[in-house]
mmCIF file of C-alpha atoms in Angstrom:
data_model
loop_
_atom_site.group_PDB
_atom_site.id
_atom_site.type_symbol
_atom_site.label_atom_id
_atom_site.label_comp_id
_atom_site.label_asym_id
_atom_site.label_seq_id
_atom_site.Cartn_x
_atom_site.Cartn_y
_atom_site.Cartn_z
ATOM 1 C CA UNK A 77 238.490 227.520 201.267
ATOM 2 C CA UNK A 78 234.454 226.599 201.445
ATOM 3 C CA UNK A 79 232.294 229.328 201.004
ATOM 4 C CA UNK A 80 229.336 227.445 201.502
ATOM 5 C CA UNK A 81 228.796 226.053 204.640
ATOM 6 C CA UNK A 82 225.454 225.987 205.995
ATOM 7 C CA UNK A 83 226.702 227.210 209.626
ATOM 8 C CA UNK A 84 226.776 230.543 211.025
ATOM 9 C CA UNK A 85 229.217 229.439 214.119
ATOM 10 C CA UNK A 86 232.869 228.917 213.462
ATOM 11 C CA UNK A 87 232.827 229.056 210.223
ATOM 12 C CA UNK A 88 236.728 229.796 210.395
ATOM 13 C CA UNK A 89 237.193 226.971 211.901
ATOM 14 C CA UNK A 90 235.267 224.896 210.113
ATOM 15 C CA UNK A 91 236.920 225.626 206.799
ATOM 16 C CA UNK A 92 240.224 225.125 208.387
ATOM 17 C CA UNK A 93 239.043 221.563 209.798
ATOM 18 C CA UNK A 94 237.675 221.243 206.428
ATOM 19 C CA UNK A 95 240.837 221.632 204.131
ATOM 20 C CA UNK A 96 242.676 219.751 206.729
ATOM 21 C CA UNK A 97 240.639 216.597 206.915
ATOM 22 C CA UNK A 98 240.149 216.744 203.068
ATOM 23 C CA UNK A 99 244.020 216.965 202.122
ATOM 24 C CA UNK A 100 244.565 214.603 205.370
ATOM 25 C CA UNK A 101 242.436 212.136 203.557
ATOM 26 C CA UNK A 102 243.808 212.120 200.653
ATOM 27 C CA UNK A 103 247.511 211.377 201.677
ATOM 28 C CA UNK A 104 246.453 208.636 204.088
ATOM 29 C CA UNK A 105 244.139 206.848 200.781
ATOM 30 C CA UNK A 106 247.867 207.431 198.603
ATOM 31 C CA UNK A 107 249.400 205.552 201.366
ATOM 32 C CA UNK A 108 247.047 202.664 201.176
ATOM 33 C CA UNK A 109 246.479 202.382 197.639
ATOM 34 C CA UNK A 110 250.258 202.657 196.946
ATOM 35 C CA UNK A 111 252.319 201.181 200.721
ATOM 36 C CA UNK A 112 249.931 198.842 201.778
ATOM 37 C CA UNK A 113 249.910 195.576 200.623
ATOM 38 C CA UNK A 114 249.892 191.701 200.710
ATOM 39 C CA UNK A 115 252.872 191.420 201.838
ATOM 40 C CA UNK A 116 251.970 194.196 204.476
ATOM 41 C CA UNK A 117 249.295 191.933 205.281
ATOM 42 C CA UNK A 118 251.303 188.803 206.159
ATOM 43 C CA UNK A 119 254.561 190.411 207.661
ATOM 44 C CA UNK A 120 252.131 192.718 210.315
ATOM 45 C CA UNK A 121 254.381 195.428 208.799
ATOM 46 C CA UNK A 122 253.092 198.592 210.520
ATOM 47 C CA UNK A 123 255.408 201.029 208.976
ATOM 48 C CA UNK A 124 253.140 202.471 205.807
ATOM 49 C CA UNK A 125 249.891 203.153 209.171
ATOM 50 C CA UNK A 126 252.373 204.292 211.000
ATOM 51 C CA UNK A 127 253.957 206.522 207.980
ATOM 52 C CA UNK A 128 250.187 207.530 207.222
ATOM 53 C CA UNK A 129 248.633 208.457 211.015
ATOM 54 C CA UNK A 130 252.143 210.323 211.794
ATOM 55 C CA UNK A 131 252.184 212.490 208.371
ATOM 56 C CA UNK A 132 248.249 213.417 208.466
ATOM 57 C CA UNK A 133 248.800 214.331 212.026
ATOM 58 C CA UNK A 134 251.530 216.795 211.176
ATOM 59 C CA UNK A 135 249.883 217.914 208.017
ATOM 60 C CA UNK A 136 246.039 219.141 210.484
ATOM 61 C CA UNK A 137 248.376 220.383 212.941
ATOM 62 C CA UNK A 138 250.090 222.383 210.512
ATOM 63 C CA UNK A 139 246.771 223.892 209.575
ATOM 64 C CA UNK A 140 245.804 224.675 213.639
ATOM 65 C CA UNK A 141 249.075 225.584 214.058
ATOM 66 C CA UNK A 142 248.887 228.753 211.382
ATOM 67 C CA UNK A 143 245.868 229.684 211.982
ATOM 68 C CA UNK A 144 244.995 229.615 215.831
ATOM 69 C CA UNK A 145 248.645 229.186 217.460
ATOM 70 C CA UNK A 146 247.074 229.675 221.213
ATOM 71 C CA UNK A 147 244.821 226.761 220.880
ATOM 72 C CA UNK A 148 246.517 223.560 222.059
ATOM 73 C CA UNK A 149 246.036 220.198 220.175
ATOM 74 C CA UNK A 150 245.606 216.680 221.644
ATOM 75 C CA UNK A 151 246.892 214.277 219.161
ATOM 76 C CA UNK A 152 247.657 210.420 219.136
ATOM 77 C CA UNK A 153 251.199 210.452 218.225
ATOM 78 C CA UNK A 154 254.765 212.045 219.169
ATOM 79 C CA UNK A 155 257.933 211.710 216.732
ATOM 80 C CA UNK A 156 259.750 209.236 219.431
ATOM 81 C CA UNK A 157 259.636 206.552 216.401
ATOM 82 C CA UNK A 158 260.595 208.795 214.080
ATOM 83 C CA UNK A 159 263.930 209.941 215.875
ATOM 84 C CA UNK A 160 264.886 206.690 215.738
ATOM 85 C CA UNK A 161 264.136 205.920 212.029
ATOM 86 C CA UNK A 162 265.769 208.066 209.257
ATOM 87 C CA UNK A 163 263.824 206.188 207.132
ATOM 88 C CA UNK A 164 260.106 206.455 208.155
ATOM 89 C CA UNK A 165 261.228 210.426 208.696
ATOM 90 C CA UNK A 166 262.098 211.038 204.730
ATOM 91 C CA UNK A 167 258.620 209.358 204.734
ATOM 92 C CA UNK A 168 256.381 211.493 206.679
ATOM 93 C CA UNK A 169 258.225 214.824 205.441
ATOM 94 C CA UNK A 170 257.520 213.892 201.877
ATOM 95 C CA UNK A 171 254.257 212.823 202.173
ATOM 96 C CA UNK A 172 252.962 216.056 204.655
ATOM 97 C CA UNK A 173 254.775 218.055 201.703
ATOM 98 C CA UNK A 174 252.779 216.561 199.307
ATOM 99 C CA UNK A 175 249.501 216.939 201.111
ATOM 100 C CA UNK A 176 249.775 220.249 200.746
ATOM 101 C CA UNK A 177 249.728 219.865 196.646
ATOM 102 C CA UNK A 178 246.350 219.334 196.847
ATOM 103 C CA UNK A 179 242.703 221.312 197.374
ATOM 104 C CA UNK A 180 243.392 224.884 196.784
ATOM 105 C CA UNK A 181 243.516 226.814 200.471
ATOM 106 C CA UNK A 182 246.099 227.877 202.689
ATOM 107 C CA UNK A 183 249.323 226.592 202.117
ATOM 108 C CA UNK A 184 248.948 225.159 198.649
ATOM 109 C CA UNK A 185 252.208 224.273 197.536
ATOM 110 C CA UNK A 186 254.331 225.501 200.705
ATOM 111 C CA UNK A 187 257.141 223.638 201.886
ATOM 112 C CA UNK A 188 257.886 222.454 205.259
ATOM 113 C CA UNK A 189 261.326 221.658 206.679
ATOM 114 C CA UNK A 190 261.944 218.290 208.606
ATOM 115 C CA UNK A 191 261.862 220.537 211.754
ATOM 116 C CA UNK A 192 258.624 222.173 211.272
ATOM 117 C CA UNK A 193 256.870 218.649 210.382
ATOM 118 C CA UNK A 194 258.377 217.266 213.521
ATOM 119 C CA UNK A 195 257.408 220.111 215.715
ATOM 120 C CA UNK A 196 253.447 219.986 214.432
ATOM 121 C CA UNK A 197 253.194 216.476 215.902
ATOM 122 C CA UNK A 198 254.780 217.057 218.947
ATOM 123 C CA UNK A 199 252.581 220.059 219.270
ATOM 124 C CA UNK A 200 250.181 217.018 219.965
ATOM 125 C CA UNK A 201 251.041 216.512 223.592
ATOM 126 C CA UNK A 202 248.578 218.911 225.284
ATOM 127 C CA UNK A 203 246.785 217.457 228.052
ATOM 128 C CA UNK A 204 242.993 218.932 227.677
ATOM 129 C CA UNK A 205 240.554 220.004 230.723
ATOM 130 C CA UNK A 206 236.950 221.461 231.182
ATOM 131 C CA UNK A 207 238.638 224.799 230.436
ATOM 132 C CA UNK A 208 239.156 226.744 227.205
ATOM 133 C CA UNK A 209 239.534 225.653 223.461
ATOM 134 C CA UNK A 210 241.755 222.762 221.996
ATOM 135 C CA UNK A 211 241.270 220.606 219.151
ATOM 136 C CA UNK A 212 241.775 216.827 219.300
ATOM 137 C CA UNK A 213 243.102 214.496 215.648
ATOM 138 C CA UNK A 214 242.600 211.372 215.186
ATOM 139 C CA UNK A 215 243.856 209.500 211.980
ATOM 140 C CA UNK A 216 242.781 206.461 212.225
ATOM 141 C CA UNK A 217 245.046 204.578 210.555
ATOM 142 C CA UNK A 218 246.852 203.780 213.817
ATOM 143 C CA UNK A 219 244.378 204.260 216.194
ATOM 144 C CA UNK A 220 243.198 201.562 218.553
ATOM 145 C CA UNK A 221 240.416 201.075 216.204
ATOM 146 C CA UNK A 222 241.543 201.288 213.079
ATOM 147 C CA UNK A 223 244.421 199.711 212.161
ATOM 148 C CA UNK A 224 243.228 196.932 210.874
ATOM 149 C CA UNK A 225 240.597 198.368 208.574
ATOM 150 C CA UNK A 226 243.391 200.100 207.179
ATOM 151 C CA UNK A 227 245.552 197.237 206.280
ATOM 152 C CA UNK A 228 242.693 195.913 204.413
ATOM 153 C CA UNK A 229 241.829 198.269 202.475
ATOM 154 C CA UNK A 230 238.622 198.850 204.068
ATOM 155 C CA UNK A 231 237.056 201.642 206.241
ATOM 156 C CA UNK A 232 239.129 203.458 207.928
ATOM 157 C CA UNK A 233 238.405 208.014 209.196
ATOM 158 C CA UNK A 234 240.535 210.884 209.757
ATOM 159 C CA UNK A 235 239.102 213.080 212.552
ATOM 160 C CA UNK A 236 239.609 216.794 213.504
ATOM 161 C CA UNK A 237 237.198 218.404 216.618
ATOM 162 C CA UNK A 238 237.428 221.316 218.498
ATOM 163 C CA UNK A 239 236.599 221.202 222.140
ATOM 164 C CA UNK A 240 235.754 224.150 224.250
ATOM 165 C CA UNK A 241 235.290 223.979 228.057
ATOM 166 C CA UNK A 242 235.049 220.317 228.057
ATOM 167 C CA UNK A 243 231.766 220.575 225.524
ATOM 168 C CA UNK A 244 232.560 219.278 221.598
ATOM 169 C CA UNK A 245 232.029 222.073 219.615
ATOM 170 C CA UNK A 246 232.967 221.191 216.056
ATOM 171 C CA UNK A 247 233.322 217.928 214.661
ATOM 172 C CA UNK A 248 234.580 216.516 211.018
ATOM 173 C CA UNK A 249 234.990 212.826 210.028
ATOM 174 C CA UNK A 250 236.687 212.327 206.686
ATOM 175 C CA UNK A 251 236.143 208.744 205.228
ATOM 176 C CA UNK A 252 238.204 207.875 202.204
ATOM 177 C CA UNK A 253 236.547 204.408 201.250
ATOM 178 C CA UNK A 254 232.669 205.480 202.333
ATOM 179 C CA UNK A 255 230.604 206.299 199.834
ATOM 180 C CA UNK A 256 226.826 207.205 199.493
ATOM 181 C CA UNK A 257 225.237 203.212 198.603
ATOM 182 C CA UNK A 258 223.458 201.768 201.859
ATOM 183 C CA UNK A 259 226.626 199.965 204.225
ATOM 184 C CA UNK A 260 225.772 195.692 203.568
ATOM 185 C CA UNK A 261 224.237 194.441 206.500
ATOM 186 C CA UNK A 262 226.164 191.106 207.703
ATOM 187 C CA UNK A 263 229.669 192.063 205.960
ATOM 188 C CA UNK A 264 232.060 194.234 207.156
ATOM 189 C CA UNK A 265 231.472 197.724 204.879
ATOM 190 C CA UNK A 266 233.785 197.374 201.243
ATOM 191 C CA UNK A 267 234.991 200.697 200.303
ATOM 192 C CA UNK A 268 231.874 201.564 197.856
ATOM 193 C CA UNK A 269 232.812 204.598 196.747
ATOM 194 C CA UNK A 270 235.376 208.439 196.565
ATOM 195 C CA UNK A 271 234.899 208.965 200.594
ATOM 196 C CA UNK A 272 232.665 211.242 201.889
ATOM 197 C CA UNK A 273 233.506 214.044 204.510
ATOM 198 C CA UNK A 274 230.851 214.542 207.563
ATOM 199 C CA UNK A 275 230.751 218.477 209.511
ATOM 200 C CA UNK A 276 228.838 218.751 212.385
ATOM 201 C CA UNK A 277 228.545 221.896 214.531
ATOM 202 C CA UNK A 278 226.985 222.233 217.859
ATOM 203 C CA UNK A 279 223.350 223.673 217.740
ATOM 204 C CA UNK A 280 223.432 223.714 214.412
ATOM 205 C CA UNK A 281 223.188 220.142 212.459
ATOM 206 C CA UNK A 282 225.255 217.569 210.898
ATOM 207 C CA UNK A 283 226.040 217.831 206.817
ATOM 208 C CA UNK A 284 227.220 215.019 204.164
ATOM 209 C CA UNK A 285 229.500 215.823 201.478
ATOM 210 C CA UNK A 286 231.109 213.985 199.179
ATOM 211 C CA UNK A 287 235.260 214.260 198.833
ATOM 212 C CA UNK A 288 235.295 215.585 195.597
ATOM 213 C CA UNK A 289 232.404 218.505 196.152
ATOM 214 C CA UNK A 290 230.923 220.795 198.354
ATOM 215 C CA UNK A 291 227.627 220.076 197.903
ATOM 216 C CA UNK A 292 226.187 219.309 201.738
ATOM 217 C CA UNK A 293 223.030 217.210 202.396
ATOM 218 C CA UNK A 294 221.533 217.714 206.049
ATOM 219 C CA UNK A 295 221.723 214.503 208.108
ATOM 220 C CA UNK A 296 218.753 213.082 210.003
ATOM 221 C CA UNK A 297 219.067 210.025 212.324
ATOM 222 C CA UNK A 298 215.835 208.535 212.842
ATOM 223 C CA UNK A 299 214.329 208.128 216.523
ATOM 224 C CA UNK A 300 213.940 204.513 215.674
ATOM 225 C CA UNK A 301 214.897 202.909 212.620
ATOM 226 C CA UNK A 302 212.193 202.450 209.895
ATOM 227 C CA UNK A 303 210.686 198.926 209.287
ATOM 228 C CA UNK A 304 212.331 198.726 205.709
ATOM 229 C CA UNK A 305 215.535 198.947 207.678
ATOM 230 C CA UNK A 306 215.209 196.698 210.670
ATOM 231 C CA UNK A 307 217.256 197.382 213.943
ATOM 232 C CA UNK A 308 220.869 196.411 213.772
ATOM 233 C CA UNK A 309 224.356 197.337 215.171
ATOM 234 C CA UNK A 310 226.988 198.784 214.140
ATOM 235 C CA UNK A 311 230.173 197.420 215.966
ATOM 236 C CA UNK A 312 234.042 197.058 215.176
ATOM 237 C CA UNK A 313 235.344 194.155 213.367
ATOM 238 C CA UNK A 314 238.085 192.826 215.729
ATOM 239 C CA UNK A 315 236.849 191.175 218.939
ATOM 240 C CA UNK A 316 239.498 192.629 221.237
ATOM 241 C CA UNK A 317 237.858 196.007 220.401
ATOM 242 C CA UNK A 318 234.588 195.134 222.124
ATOM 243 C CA UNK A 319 233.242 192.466 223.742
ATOM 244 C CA UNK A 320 231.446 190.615 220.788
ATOM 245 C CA UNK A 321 229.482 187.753 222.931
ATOM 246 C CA UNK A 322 227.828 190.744 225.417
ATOM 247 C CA UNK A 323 227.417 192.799 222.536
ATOM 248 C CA UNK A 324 225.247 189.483 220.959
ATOM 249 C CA UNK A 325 223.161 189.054 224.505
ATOM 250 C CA UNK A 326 221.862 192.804 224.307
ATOM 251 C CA UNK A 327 220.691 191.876 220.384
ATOM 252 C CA UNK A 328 218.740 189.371 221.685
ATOM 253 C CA UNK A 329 217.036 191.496 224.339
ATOM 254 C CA UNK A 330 216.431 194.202 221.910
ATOM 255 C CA UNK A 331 215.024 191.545 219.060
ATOM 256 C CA UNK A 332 217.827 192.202 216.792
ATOM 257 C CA UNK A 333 217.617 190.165 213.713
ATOM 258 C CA UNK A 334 219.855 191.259 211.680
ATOM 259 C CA UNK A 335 223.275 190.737 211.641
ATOM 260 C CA UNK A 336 225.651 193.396 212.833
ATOM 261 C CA UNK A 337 227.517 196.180 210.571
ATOM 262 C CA UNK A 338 231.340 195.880 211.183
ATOM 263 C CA UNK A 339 234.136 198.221 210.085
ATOM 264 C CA UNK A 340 236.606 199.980 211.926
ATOM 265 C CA UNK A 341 237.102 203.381 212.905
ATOM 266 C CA UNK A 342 234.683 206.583 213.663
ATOM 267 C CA UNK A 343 233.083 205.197 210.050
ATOM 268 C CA UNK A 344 230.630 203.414 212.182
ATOM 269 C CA UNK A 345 229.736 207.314 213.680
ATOM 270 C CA UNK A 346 229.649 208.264 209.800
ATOM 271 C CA UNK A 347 227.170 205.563 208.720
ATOM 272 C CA UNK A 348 224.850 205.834 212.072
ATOM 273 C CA UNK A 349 224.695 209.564 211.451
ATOM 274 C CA UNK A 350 223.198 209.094 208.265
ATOM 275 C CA UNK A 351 220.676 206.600 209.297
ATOM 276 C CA UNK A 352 222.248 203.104 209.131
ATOM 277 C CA UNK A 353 222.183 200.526 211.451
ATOM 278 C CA UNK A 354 220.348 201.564 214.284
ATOM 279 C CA UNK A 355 222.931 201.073 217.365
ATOM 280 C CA UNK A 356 226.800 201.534 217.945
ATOM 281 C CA UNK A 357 227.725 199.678 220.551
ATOM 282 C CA UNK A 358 231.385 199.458 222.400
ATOM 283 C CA UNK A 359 231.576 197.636 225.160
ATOM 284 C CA UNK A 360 234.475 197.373 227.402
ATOM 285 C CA UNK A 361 236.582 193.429 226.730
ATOM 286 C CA UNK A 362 237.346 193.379 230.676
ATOM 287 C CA UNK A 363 233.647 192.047 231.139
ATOM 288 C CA UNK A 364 234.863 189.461 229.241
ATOM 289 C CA UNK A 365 238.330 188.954 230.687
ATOM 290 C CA UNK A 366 239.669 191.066 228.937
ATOM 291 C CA UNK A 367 242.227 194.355 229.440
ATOM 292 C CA UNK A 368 241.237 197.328 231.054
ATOM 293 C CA UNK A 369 241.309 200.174 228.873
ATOM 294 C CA UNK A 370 240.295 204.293 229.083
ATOM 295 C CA UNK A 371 238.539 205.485 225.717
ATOM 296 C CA UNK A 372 240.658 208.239 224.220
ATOM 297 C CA UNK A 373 239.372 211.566 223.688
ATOM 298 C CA UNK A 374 239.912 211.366 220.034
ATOM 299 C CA UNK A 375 238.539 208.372 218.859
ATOM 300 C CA UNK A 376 234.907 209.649 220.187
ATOM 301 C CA UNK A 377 234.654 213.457 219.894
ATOM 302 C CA UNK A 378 233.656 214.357 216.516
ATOM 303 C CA UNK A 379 231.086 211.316 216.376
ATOM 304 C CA UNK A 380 229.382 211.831 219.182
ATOM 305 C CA UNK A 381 228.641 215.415 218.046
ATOM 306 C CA UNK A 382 227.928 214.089 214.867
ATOM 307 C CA UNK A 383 225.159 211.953 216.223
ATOM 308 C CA UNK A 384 223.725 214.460 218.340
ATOM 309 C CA UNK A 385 223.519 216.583 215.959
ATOM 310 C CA UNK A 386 222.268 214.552 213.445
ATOM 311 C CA UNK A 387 219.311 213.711 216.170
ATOM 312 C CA UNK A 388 220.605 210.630 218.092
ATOM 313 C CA UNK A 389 222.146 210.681 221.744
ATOM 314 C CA UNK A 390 225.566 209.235 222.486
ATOM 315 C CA UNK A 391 226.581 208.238 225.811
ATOM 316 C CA UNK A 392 228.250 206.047 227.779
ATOM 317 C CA UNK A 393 226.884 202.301 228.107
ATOM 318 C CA UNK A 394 225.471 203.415 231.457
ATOM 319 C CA UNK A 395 223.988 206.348 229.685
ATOM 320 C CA UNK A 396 225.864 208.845 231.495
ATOM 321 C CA UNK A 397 226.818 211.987 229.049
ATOM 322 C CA UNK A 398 230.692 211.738 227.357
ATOM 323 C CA UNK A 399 233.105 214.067 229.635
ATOM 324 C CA UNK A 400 235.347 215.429 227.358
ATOM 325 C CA UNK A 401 236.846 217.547 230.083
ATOM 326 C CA UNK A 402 238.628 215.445 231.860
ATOM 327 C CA UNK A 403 242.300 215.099 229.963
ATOM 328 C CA UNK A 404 243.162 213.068 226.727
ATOM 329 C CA UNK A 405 241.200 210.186 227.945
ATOM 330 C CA UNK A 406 237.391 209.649 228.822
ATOM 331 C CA UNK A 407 238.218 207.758 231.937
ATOM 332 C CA UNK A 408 234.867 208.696 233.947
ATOM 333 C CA UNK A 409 232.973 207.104 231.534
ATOM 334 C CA UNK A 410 232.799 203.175 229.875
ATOM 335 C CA UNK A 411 231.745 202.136 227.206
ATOM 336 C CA UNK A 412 229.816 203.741 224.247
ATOM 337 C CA UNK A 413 225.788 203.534 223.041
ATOM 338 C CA UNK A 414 224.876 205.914 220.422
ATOM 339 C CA UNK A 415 221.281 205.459 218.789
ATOM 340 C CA UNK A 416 218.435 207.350 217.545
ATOM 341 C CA UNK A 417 216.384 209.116 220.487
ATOM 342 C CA UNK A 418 213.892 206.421 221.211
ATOM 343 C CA UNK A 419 216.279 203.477 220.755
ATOM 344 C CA UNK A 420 218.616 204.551 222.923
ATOM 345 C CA UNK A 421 217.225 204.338 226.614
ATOM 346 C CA UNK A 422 215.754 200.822 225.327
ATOM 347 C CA UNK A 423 219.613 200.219 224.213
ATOM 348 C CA UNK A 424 221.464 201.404 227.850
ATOM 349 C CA UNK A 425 218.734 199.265 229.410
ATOM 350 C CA UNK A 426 219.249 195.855 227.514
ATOM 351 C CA UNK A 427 223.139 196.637 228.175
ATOM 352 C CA UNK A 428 223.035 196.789 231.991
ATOM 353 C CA UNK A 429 221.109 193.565 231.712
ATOM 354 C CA UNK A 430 223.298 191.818 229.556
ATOM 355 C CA UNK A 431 226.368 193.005 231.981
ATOM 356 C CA UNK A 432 224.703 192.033 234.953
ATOM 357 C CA UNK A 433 223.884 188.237 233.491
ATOM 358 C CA UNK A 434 227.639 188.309 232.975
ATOM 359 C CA UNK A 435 228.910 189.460 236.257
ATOM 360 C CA UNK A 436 226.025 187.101 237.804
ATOM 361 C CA UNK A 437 227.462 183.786 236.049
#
């Protein structure tokens, strides 16, 4: 494991998280490169994201599992599909075994029996609170905001963050298809590079590192972005993820003149920690007809650490702080705004405006 992180908290658990994420990242990019397809594409065959969240799941829990059994984990996924499908079972056992082929650590070369693969992702079902430790995963591949960056080869993150008394702790973001060139403003981010893997710790910063090496570079998000990179937000690609059109009303109100940055997953954390864009925004589709829905603990924890850490603030779009103490969703809270320090009260404002237009019309 790492012997060079630049924290002095955790550091057991951050090289855990670490070699987790890492060989976590590397089975879900062999599943894309080698299950997803064209013909994935057109059919709207979920099998090879649901082969890839299910097997990285297993594989981080494995990790926990060994090395802090008391903690409990909150995790997307349980193994009701996989009961059901010999198939997708051979799958996800082959593919956790063969995580564990690669980055030297704990467990290199170990084999796991169907029944202890099973068991690590139903070890996923605990239910969280503003009391003690757990640890919340996220690959995704299949989560609600991430799927589809996945089938097309773009951005997608595997996430690992340990919570203690409701407060996020330790955070890591692993993005296979990010690398270090600038994201391209109007586009939705092309993988650009090996993947880089993002560590924050509370009180003590945010780090950069590529896949392939330890070498860490501190992260700094500017209080307001510079003027040779205008304001502009970072948002996910699929409409029914946010609500695009409210999401356009607040760029107007904050001058935006750029177009936004879209990509799936906690990538858009990754890229605003390191200083681009200037704005994630995520607001709820039922102010624009659409479904109610409760964020989920794990698609938020380890970047909204990562931004504050890196020198931002991440809140809801009300502004009120992110309760991760109350269960496996963030249902007192809607919405998300994370910026740089001086953007951000300018951003909650422009939102409440922009909702209030709508719920006016």
């Amino acid at each position: 494991m790492s012997t060079c992180l630049p924290f002095t908290k955790y550091r057991k658990e951050a090289e855990v998280a670490i070699l987790s994420v890492l060989r976590a990242c590397y089975l879900t990019k062999n599943v894309q490169d080698t299950l997803v397809n064209q013909d994935t594409l057109i059919k709207k065959d979920k099998s090879p994201v649901t082969v890839a969240d299910l097997s990285a799941q297993s594989l981080i829990s494995l990790h926990l599992l060994d090395h802090f059994p008391q903690d409990p984990i909150i995790g997307e996924e349980d193994t009701s599909e996989l009961q059901a499908n010999a198939s997708l079972r051979e799958r996800v056992i082959k593919l956790v075994n063969e995580g564990f082929e690669r980055e030297e650590g704990w467990g290199k070369g170990k084999t796991f029996t169907e029944d202890e693969v099973l068991k690590a992702i139903d070890a996923g079902s605990a239910e969280g609170g503003d009391k003690g430790r757990f640890w919340t995963i996220v690959s995704d591949p299949l989560s609600f905001d991430g799927t589809s960056g996945f089938i097309r080869h773009q951005q997608y993150a595997v996430c690992l963050a340990l919570i203690i008394d409701g407060q996020v702790e330790l955070g890591v973001i692993g993005c296979p298809n990010l690398g270090p060139e600038p994201a391209k403003i109007g586009e939705e981010i092309i993988p650009n590079g090996k993947g880089v893997l993002m560590i924050a710790v509370k009180g003590e910063g945010s780090y950069s590192r590529p896949l392939t090496s330890e070498s860490y570079t501190k992260l700094t998000l500017p209080s307001t972005p510079p003027p040779e990179n205008p304001l502009t937000f970072l948002e996910s690609v699929e409409s029914g993820h946010s609500a695009h059109s409210i999401q356009a009303r607040i760029g107007e109100l904050l001058d935006v003149k750029r177009p936004s940055l879209r990509m799936d997953s906690q990538a858009k954390y990754a890229c605003l920690g390191r200083g681009e864009g200037g704005v994630y925004l995520r607001i709820p589709t039922k102010y624009v007809g659409g479904k109610e829905y409760n964020e989920k603990i794990w698609d938020h924890a380890s970047g909204s650490l990562l931004i504050a850490e890196s020198g931002g603030i991440c809140t809801d779009m009300f502004g009120k702080p992110l309760d991760f103490g109350v269960g496996r969703t963030l249902n007192g809270n809607e919405g998300i705004v994370a910026a740089g320090k001086d953007i951000h009260a300018k951003a909650v404002e422009a939102v409440k405006k922009a909702v209030e237009e709508v719920g006016s019309k």
